[in-house]
mmCIF file with all atom_site columns, C-alpha atoms in Angstrom:
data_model
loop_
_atom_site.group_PDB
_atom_site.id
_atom_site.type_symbol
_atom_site.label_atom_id
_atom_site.label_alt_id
_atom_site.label_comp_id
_atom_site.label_asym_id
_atom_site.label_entity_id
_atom_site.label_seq_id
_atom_site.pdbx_PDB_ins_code
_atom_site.Cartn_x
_atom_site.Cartn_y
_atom_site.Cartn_z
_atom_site.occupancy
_atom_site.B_iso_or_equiv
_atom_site.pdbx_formal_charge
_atom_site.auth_seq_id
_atom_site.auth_comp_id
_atom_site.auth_asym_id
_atom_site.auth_atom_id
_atom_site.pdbx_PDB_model_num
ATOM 1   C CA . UNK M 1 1   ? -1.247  -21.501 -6.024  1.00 39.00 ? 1   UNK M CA 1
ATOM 2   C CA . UNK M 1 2   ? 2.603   -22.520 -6.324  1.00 37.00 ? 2   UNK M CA 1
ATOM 3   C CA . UNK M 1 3   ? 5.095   -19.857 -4.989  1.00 45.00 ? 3   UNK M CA 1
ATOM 4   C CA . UNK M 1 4   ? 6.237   -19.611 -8.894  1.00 43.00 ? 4   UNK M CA 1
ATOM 5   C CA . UNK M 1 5   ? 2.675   -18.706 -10.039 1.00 45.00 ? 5   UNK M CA 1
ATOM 6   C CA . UNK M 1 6   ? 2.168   -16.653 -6.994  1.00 51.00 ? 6   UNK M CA 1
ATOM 7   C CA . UNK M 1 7   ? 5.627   -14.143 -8.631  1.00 53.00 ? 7   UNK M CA 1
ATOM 8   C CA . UNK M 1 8   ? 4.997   -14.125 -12.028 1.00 87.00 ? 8   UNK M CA 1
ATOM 9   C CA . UNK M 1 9   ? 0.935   -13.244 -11.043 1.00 91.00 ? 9   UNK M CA 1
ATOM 10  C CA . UNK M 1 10  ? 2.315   -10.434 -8.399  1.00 93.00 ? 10  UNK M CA 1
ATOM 11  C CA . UNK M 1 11  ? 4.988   -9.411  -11.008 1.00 94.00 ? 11  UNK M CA 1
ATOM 12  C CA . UNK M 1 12  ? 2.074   -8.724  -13.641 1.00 95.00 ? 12  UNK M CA 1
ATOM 13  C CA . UNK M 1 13  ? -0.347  -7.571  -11.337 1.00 97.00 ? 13  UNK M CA 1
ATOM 14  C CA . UNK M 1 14  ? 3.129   -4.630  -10.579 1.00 97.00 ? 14  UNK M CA 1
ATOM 15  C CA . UNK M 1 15  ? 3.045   -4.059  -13.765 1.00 96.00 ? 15  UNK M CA 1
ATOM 16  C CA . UNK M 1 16  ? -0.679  -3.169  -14.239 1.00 97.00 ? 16  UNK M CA 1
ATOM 17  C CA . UNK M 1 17  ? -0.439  -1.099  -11.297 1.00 98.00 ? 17  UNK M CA 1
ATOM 18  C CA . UNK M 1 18  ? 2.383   1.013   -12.784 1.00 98.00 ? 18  UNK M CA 1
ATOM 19  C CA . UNK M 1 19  ? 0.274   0.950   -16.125 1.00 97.00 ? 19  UNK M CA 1
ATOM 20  C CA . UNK M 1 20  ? -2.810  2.725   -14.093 1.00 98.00 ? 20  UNK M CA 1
ATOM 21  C CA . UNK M 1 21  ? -0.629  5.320   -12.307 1.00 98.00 ? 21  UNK M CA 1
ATOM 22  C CA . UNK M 1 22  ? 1.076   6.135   -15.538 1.00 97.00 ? 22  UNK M CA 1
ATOM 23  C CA . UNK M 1 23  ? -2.188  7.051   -16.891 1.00 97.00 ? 23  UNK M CA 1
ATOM 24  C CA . UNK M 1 24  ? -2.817  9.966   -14.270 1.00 97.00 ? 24  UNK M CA 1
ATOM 25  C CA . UNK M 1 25  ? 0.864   11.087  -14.785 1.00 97.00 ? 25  UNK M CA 1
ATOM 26  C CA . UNK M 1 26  ? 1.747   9.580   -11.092 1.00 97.00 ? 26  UNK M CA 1
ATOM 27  C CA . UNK M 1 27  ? 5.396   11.150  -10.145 1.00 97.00 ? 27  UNK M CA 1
ATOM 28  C CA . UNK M 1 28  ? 8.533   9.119   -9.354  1.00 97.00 ? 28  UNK M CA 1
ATOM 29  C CA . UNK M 1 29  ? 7.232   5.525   -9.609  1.00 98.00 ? 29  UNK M CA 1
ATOM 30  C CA . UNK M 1 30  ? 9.253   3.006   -7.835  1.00 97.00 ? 30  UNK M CA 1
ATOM 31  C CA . UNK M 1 31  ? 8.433   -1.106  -7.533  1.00 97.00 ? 31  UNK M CA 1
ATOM 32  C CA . UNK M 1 32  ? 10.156  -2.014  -4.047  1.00 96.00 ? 32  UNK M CA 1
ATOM 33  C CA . UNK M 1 33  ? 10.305  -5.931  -3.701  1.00 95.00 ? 33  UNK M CA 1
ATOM 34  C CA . UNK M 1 34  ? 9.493   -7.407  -0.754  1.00 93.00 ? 34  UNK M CA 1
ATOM 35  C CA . UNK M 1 35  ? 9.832   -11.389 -1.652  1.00 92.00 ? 35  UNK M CA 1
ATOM 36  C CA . UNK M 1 36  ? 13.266  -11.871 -0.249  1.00 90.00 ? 36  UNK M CA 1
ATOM 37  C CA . UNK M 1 37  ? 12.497  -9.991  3.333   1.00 87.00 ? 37  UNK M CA 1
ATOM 38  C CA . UNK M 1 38  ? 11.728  -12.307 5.919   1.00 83.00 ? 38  UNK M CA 1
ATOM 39  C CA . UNK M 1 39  ? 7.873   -11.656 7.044   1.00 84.00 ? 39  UNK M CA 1
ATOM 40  C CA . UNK M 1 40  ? 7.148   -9.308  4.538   1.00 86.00 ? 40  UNK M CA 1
ATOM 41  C CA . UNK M 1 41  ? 3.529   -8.372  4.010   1.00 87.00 ? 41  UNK M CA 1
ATOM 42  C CA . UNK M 1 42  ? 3.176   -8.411  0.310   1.00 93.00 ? 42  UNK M CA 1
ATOM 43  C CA . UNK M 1 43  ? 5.724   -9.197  -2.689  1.00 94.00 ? 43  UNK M CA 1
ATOM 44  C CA . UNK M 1 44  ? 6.180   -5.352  -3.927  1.00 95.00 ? 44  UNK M CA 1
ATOM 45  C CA . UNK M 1 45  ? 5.124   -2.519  -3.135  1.00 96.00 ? 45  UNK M CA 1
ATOM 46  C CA . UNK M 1 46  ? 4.361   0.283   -5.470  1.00 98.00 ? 46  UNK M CA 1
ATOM 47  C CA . UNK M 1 47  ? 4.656   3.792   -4.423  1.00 98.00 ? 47  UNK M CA 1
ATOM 48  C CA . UNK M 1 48  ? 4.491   7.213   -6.256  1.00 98.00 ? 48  UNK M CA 1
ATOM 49  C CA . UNK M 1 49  ? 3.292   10.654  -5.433  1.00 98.00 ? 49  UNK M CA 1
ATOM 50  C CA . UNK M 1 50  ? 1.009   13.134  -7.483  1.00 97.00 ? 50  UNK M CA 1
ATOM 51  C CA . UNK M 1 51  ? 0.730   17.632  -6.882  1.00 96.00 ? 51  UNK M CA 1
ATOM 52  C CA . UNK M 1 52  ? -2.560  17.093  -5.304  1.00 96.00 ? 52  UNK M CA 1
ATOM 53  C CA . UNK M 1 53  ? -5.068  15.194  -3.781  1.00 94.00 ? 53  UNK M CA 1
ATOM 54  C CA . UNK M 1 54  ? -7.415  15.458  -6.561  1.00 95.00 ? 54  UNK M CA 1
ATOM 55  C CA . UNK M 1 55  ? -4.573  13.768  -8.586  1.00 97.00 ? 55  UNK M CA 1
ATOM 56  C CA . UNK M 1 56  ? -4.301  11.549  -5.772  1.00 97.00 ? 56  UNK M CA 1
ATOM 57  C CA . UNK M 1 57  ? -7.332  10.203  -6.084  1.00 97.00 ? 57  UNK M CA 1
ATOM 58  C CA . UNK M 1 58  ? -7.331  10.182  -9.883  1.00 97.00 ? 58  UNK M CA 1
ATOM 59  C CA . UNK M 1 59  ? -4.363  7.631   -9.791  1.00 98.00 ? 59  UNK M CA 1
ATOM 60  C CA . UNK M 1 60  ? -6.165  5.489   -7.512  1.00 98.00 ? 60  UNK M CA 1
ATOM 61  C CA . UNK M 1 61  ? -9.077  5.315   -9.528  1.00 98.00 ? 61  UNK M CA 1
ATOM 62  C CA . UNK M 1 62  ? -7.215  4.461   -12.780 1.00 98.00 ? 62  UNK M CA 1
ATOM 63  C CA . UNK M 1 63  ? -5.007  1.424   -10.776 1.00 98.00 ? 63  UNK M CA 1
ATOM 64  C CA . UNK M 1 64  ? -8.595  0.503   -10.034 1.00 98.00 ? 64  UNK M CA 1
ATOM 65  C CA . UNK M 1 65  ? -9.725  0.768   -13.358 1.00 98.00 ? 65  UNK M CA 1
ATOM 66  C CA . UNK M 1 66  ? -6.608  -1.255  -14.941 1.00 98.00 ? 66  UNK M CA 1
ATOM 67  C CA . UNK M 1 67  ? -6.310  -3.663  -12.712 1.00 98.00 ? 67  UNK M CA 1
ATOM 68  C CA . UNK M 1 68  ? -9.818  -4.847  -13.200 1.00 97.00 ? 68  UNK M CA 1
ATOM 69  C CA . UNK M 1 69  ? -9.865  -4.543  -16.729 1.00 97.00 ? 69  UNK M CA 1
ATOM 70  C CA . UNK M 1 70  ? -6.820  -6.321  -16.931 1.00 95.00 ? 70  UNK M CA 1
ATOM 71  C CA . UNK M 1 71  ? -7.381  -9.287  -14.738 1.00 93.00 ? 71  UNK M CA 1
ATOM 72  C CA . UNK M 1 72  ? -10.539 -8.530  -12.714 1.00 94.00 ? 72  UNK M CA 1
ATOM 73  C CA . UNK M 1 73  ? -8.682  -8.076  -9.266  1.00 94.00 ? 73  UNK M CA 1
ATOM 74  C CA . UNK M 1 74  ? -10.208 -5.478  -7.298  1.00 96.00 ? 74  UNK M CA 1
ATOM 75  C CA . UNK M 1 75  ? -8.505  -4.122  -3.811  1.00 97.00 ? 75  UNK M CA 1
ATOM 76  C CA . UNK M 1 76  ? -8.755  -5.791  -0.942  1.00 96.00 ? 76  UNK M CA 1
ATOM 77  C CA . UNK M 1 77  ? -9.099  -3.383  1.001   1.00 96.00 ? 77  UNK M CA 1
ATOM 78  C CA . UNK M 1 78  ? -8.604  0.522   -0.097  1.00 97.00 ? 78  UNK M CA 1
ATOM 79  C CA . UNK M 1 79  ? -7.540  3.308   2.607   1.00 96.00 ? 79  UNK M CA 1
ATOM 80  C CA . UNK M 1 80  ? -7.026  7.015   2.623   1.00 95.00 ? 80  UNK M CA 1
ATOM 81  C CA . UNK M 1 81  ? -10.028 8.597   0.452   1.00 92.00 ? 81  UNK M CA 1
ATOM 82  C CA . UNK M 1 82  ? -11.488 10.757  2.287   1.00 91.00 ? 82  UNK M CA 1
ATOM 83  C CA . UNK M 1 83  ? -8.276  12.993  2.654   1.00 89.00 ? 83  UNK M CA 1
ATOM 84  C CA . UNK M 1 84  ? -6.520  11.934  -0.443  1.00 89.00 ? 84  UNK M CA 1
ATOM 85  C CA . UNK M 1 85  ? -3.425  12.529  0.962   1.00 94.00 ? 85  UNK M CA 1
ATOM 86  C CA . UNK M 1 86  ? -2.305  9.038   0.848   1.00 97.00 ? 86  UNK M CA 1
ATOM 87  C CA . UNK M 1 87  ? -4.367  6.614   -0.636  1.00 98.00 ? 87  UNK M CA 1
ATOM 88  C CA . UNK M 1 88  ? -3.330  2.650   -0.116  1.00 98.00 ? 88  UNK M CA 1
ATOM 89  C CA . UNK M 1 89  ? -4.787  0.474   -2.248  1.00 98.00 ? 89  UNK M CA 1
ATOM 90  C CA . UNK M 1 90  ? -4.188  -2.899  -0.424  1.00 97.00 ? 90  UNK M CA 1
ATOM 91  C CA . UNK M 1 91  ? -4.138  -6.405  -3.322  1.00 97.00 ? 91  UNK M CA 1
ATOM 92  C CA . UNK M 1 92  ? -2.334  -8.405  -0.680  1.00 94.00 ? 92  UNK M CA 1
ATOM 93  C CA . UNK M 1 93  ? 0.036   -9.597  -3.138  1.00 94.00 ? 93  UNK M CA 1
ATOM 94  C CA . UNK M 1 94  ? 0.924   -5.866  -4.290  1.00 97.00 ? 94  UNK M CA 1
ATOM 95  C CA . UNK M 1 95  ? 0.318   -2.825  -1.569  1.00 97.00 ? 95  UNK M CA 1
ATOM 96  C CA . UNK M 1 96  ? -0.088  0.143   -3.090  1.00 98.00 ? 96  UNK M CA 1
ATOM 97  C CA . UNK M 1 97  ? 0.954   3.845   -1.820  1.00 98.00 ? 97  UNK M CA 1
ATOM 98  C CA . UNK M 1 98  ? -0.598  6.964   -3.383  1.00 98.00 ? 98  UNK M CA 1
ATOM 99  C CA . UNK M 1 99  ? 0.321   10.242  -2.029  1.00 97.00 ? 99  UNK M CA 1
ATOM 100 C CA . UNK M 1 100 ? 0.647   13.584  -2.166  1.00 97.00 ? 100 UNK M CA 1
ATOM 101 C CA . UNK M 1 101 ? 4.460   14.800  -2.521  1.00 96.00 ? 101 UNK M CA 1
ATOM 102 C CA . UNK M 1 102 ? 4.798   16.477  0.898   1.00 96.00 ? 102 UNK M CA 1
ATOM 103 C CA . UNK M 1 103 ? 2.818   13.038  2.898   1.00 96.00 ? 103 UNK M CA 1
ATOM 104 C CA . UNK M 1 104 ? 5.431   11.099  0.577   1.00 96.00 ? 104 UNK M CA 1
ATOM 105 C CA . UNK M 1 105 ? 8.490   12.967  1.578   1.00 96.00 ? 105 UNK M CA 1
ATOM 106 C CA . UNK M 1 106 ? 7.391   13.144  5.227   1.00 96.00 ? 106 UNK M CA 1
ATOM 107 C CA . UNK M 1 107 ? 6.854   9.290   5.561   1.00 94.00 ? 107 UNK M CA 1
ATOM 108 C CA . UNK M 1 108 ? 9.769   8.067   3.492   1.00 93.00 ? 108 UNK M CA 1
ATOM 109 C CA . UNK M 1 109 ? 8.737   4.976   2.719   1.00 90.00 ? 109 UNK M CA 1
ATOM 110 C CA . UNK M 1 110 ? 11.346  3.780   0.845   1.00 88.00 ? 110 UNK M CA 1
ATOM 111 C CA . UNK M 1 111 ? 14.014  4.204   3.552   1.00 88.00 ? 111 UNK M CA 1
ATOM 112 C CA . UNK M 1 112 ? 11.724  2.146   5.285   1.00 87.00 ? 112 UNK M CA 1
ATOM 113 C CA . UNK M 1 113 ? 12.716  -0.818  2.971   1.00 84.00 ? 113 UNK M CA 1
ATOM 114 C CA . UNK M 1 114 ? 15.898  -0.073  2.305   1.00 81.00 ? 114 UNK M CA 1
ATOM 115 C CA . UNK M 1 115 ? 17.283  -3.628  2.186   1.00 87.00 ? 115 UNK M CA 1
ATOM 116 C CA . UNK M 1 116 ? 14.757  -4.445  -0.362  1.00 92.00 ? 116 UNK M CA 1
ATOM 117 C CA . UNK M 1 117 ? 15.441  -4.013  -3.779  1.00 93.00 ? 117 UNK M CA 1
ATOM 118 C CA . UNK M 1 118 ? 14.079  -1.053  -5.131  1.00 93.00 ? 118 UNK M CA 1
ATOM 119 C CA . UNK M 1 119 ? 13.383  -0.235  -8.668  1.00 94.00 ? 119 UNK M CA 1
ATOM 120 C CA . UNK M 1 120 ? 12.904  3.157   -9.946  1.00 94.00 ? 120 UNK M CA 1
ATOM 121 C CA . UNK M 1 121 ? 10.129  3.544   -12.950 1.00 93.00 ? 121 UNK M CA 1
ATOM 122 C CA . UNK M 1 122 ? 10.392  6.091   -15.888 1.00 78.00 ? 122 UNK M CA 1
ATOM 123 C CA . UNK M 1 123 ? 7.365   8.320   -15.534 1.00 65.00 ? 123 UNK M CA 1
#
C-alpha cells in the first residue's frame, strides 16, 4: 500500500469510527493525528467518553458494527471489556479509546499528544 492510500484509507476508516460512536451518543469526540509525530503508533487516534460502562460498551460495539459494514475491517486487537471502563479498540491504522468520563479525565489522553493536531468533533 502507498503512504497516500495508506491516509486517505486511515482518514475514512476515522471517519467510520466517529460515525459508530455517534450512533451510541459517544461524548466529546476528538480525531488526534498522529502522521506527522515521529514513531507514532497509528495515524489518529479517536477518543471520546460515554456516562457509563454500559454505554461504554455500546459505543464499542457500534464502531464494530460500522466499521465492518462499511469496509469489513474488524479490530485487531480489542482491550478493556470486561470492566468497560476504557475500551481500546486497536485497527493499527486508527487506535481507538472508549471510556468512561472519570477514566477519561483521569488519563488525559489528549495532553498526552499535545503536539499533535487535535480535532474536536460535534457530538
Amino acid at each position: 500500500m502507498t503512504a497516500s492510500k495508506t491516509v486517505n484509507y486511515s482518514e475514512e476508516l476515522a471517519d467510520f469510527i466517529i460515525e459508530g460512536i455517534r450512533e451510541k451518543k459517544g461524548l466529546e469526540i476528538v480525531r488526534v493525528d498522529l502522521r506527522n509525530i515521529h514513531n507514532s503508533i497509528s495515524d489518529y487516534f479517536v477518543i471520546c467518553h460515554a456516562t457509563s460502562d454500559r454505554q461504554v460498551d455500546a459505543i464499542s460495539q457500534s464502531i464494530e458494527d460500522v466499521v465492518r459494514k462499511r469496509n469489513g475491517d474488524r479490530p485487531n486487537t480489542v482491550e478493556g471489556k470486561r470492566n468497560a471502563d476504557w475500551i481500546l479498540l486497536d485497527y493499527v491504522d486508527v487506535v481507538v479509546h472508549v471510556f468512561k468520563e472519570e477514566i477519561r479525565r483521569l488519563y488525559a489522553l489528549e495532553d498526552l499528544w499535545a503536539d499533535a493536531p487535535i480535532e474536536q468533533i460535534g457530538d
